[in-house]
Amino acid sequence: MDLKKTSVFISLILRHKSEVIGIVLDCHGWAKVDELIEGVNASGKYSIDMPLLEEIVRTDDKQRYSFNEDKTKIRANQGHSVKVEVELKEAVPPEILYHGTGEKYVDSINTEGLKPKSRLYVHLSKDVEAAVTVGSRHGNPIVYTVASGEMHRQGYTFYLSENGVWLTKNVPVNFIKIAEIGTCKKDQRNE
């Protein structure tokens, strides 16, 4: 059994398309574990049981999932394209956060800022390395620095997800600039 592929399928269900296996998420993004297992197995794509699901949650490199206390429910920690309120904790961000993207999105970002696109929030990283990893999923990685401390002082709200990803509704152009790192273009400020 390929845990990574199974995890990606579960991510699709819990973040984007629960109807694929005929389950419904509650308003906070929780799915009943027994319904998830039954639905995944009925799909014919993968076969899981509770010990395997626990292993997926425990070993997922992105820490995508959380169980409730008695492990009767499961949800994705963030990254939803469906409207759910995952009870994020509002938090004061560090002065600088980072956003990794692909080179093909630079013109749009330089014009419009960072927008959540199909997701509910813009995802930000606490360090350059994580942002480079994210950006690499989209081709040649570009990393933006985000003046998150200044944004917060000006009234923007930030949340910290269970797996350490920083989230906000959008980041206007005046709070971003391209970071000066190895694979990124040099200091192209957006004024």
Tab-separated table of C-alpha atoms in Angstrom:
chain	number	residue	atom	x	y	z
A	1	MET	CA	0.000	0.000	0.000
A	2	ASP	CA	1.337	3.409	-0.963
A	3	LEU	CA	0.700	5.622	2.089
A	4	LYS	CA	1.555	8.804	0.221
A	5	LYS	CA	-1.007	8.188	-2.535
A	6	THR	CA	-3.618	7.196	0.013
A	7	SER	CA	-2.860	10.359	1.995
A	8	VAL	CA	-3.246	12.510	-1.132
A	9	PHE	CA	-6.631	10.877	-1.816
A	10	ILE	CA	-7.748	11.568	1.761
A	11	SER	CA	-6.552	15.161	1.369
A	12	LEU	CA	-8.710	15.522	-1.753
A	13	ILE	CA	-11.715	14.278	0.222
A	14	LEU	CA	-11.179	16.347	3.379
A	15	ARG	CA	-10.130	19.590	1.661
A	16	HIS	CA	-11.944	19.709	-1.643
A	17	LYS	CA	-14.352	16.940	-2.650
A	18	SER	CA	-15.940	14.914	0.139
A	19	GLU	CA	-18.704	13.944	-2.279
A	20	VAL	CA	-16.210	11.748	-4.186
A	21	ILE	CA	-16.834	9.073	-1.554
A	22	GLY	CA	-20.296	10.201	-0.514
A	23	ILE	CA	-19.538	11.774	2.852
A	24	VAL	CA	-20.369	15.197	4.245
A	25	LEU	CA	-18.065	17.444	6.256
A	26	ASP	CA	-19.589	19.375	9.149
A	27	CYS	CA	-19.315	23.172	9.277
A	28	HIS	CA	-15.869	22.880	10.917
A	29	GLY	CA	-14.486	20.473	8.320
A	30	TRP	CA	-14.810	17.322	10.436
A	31	ALA	CA	-15.687	13.981	8.839
A	32	LYS	CA	-16.743	10.894	10.779
A	33	VAL	CA	-13.814	8.469	10.754
A	34	ASP	CA	-15.980	5.386	10.208
A	35	GLU	CA	-17.701	7.052	7.213
A	36	LEU	CA	-14.334	8.120	5.764
A	37	ILE	CA	-12.897	4.614	6.047
A	38	GLU	CA	-16.061	3.061	4.593
A	39	GLY	CA	-16.164	5.594	1.742
A	40	VAL	CA	-12.478	5.222	0.842
A	41	ASN	CA	-12.830	1.432	0.789
A	42	ALA	CA	-16.056	1.581	-1.258
A	43	SER	CA	-14.333	3.798	-3.841
A	44	GLY	CA	-12.179	0.833	-4.842
A	45	LYS	CA	-9.085	3.053	-5.105
A	46	TYR	CA	-7.576	2.270	-1.707
A	47	SER	CA	-8.191	0.015	1.246
A	48	ILE	CA	-7.765	1.481	4.724
A	49	ASP	CA	-8.611	0.658	8.319
A	50	MET	CA	-8.212	2.616	11.543
A	51	PRO	CA	-4.574	1.617	12.234
A	52	LEU	CA	-3.594	2.634	8.695
A	53	LEU	CA	-5.468	5.944	8.982
A	54	GLU	CA	-3.712	6.618	12.294
A	55	GLU	CA	-0.365	5.916	10.611
A	56	ILE	CA	-1.198	8.301	7.744
A	57	VAL	CA	-2.099	11.071	10.206
A	58	ARG	CA	0.996	10.424	12.344
A	59	THR	CA	3.517	10.187	9.486
A	60	ASP	CA	2.179	12.742	6.992
A	61	ASP	CA	5.148	15.000	6.215
A	62	LYS	CA	2.914	18.061	5.915
A	63	GLN	CA	0.869	17.251	9.042
A	64	ARG	CA	-2.298	17.726	7.004
A	65	TYR	CA	-4.747	16.052	9.384
A	66	SER	CA	-6.038	16.089	12.937
A	67	PHE	CA	-8.263	13.742	14.886
A	68	ASN	CA	-10.665	14.933	17.555
A	69	GLU	CA	-9.903	13.736	21.096
A	70	ASP	CA	-11.601	10.340	20.844
A	71	LYS	CA	-10.560	9.792	17.207
A	72	THR	CA	-14.132	9.506	15.967
A	73	LYS	CA	-13.651	12.500	13.646
A	74	ILE	CA	-10.873	13.691	11.349
A	75	ARG	CA	-10.257	16.873	9.358
A	76	ALA	CA	-7.668	18.619	7.244
A	77	ASN	CA	-5.804	21.319	9.170
A	78	GLN	CA	-5.951	23.869	6.357
A	79	GLY	CA	-5.969	24.212	2.569
A	80	HIS	CA	-9.698	23.836	2.006
A	81	SER	CA	-11.409	25.000	-1.157
A	82	VAL	CA	-14.811	24.200	0.363
A	83	LYS	CA	-16.366	26.604	2.854
A	84	VAL	CA	-15.593	25.330	6.332
A	85	GLU	CA	-14.586	27.076	9.537
A	86	VAL	CA	-11.679	25.034	10.888
A	87	GLU	CA	-11.597	27.043	14.105
A	88	LEU	CA	-8.240	28.602	13.382
A	89	LYS	CA	-6.421	30.349	16.185
A	90	GLU	CA	-5.887	34.040	15.558
A	91	ALA	CA	-2.234	34.832	16.244
A	92	VAL	CA	0.286	37.653	16.083
A	93	PRO	CA	2.657	36.809	13.226
A	94	PRO	CA	6.404	37.314	13.200
A	95	GLU	CA	7.658	40.463	11.460
A	96	ILE	CA	8.422	38.560	8.250
A	97	LEU	CA	6.767	35.516	6.717
A	98	TYR	CA	7.412	33.920	3.317
A	99	HIS	CA	5.318	32.777	0.380
A	100	GLY	CA	6.635	30.276	-2.146
A	101	THR	CA	5.241	30.188	-5.659
A	102	GLY	CA	6.252	29.400	-9.218
A	103	GLU	CA	7.937	31.845	-11.558
A	104	LYS	CA	4.888	31.801	-13.863
A	105	TYR	CA	2.798	33.589	-11.193
A	106	VAL	CA	5.167	36.513	-10.558
A	107	ASP	CA	3.513	39.018	-12.925
A	108	SER	CA	0.085	38.381	-11.428
A	109	ILE	CA	1.364	38.590	-7.848
A	110	ASN	CA	3.342	41.762	-8.566
A	111	THR	CA	0.131	43.344	-9.877
A	112	GLU	CA	-2.540	41.919	-7.563
A	113	GLY	CA	-0.698	40.788	-4.432
A	114	LEU	CA	-1.205	37.365	-2.894
A	115	LYS	CA	-4.733	35.986	-3.164
A	116	PRO	CA	-6.099	32.657	-1.969
A	117	LYS	CA	-7.277	31.650	-5.477
A	118	SER	CA	-9.288	28.435	-4.987
A	119	ARG	CA	-8.432	28.178	-1.282
A	120	LEU	CA	-9.916	30.066	1.637
A	121	TYR	CA	-6.625	31.669	2.746
A	122	VAL	CA	-3.184	32.640	1.488
A	123	HIS	CA	-0.635	30.201	2.928
A	124	LEU	CA	2.575	31.635	4.372
A	125	SER	CA	5.689	29.912	5.708
A	126	LYS	CA	7.768	30.832	8.733
A	127	ASP	CA	11.051	30.196	6.909
A	128	VAL	CA	12.580	30.476	3.459
A	129	GLU	CA	13.289	26.751	3.153
A	130	ALA	CA	9.618	25.814	3.545
A	131	ALA	CA	8.623	28.503	1.039
A	132	VAL	CA	11.164	27.194	-1.499
A	133	THR	CA	9.712	23.702	-1.076
A	134	VAL	CA	6.194	25.025	-1.717
A	135	GLY	CA	7.347	27.091	-4.687
A	136	SER	CA	9.121	24.094	-6.204
A	137	ARG	CA	5.750	22.386	-6.655
A	138	HIS	CA	4.947	25.061	-9.239
A	139	GLY	CA	8.150	24.975	-11.298
A	140	ASN	CA	11.086	27.328	-10.762
A	141	PRO	CA	10.522	28.554	-7.175
A	142	ILE	CA	10.164	32.212	-6.330
A	143	VAL	CA	9.912	33.313	-2.716
A	144	TYR	CA	8.259	36.501	-1.540
A	145	THR	CA	8.893	38.093	1.820
A	146	VAL	CA	5.709	39.311	3.466
A	147	ALA	CA	5.772	42.228	5.905
A	148	SER	CA	3.383	40.353	8.167
A	149	GLY	CA	4.178	42.335	11.320
A	150	GLU	CA	3.316	45.598	9.575
A	151	MET	CA	0.188	44.057	8.081
A	152	HIS	CA	-0.936	42.956	11.537
A	153	ARG	CA	-0.317	46.426	12.984
A	154	GLN	CA	-2.504	47.811	10.190
A	155	GLY	CA	-5.387	45.525	11.134
A	156	TYR	CA	-4.923	42.406	8.995
A	157	THR	CA	-5.788	39.152	10.742
A	158	PHE	CA	-3.453	36.163	10.786
A	159	TYR	CA	-4.096	32.590	11.868
A	160	LEU	CA	-1.709	29.822	12.768
A	161	SER	CA	-2.904	26.378	11.690
A	162	GLU	CA	-2.323	23.209	13.691
A	163	ASN	CA	0.584	22.275	11.424
A	164	GLY	CA	2.397	25.615	11.653
A	165	VAL	CA	1.229	27.217	8.400
A	166	TRP	CA	0.369	30.915	8.684
A	167	LEU	CA	-2.850	31.989	6.983
A	168	THR	CA	-4.433	35.310	6.043
A	169	LYS	CA	-7.196	36.361	3.646
A	170	ASN	CA	-4.919	38.277	1.230
A	171	VAL	CA	-1.637	40.163	1.056
A	172	PRO	CA	-1.671	43.492	-0.831
A	173	VAL	CA	1.226	44.299	-3.144
A	174	ASN	CA	2.674	46.954	-0.823
A	175	PHE	CA	3.482	44.268	1.782
A	176	ILE	CA	5.497	41.932	-0.466
A	177	LYS	CA	8.810	41.800	-2.255
A	178	ILE	CA	10.731	39.034	-3.943
A	179	ALA	CA	13.264	37.533	-1.559
A	180	GLU	CA	16.961	37.550	-2.297
A	181	ILE	CA	17.800	33.856	-2.235
A	182	GLY	CA	19.698	31.473	-4.490
A	183	THR	CA	16.986	30.488	-6.978
A	184	CYS	CA	15.009	33.712	-6.796
A	185	LYS	CA	15.343	36.953	-8.716
A	186	LYS	CA	17.132	39.733	-6.932
A	187	ASP	CA	15.169	42.314	-4.932
A	188	GLN	CA	12.346	43.248	-7.245
A	189	ARG	CA	10.327	45.539	-4.974
A	190	ASN	CA	6.675	46.071	-5.610
A	191	GLU	CA	5.971	49.704	-4.960
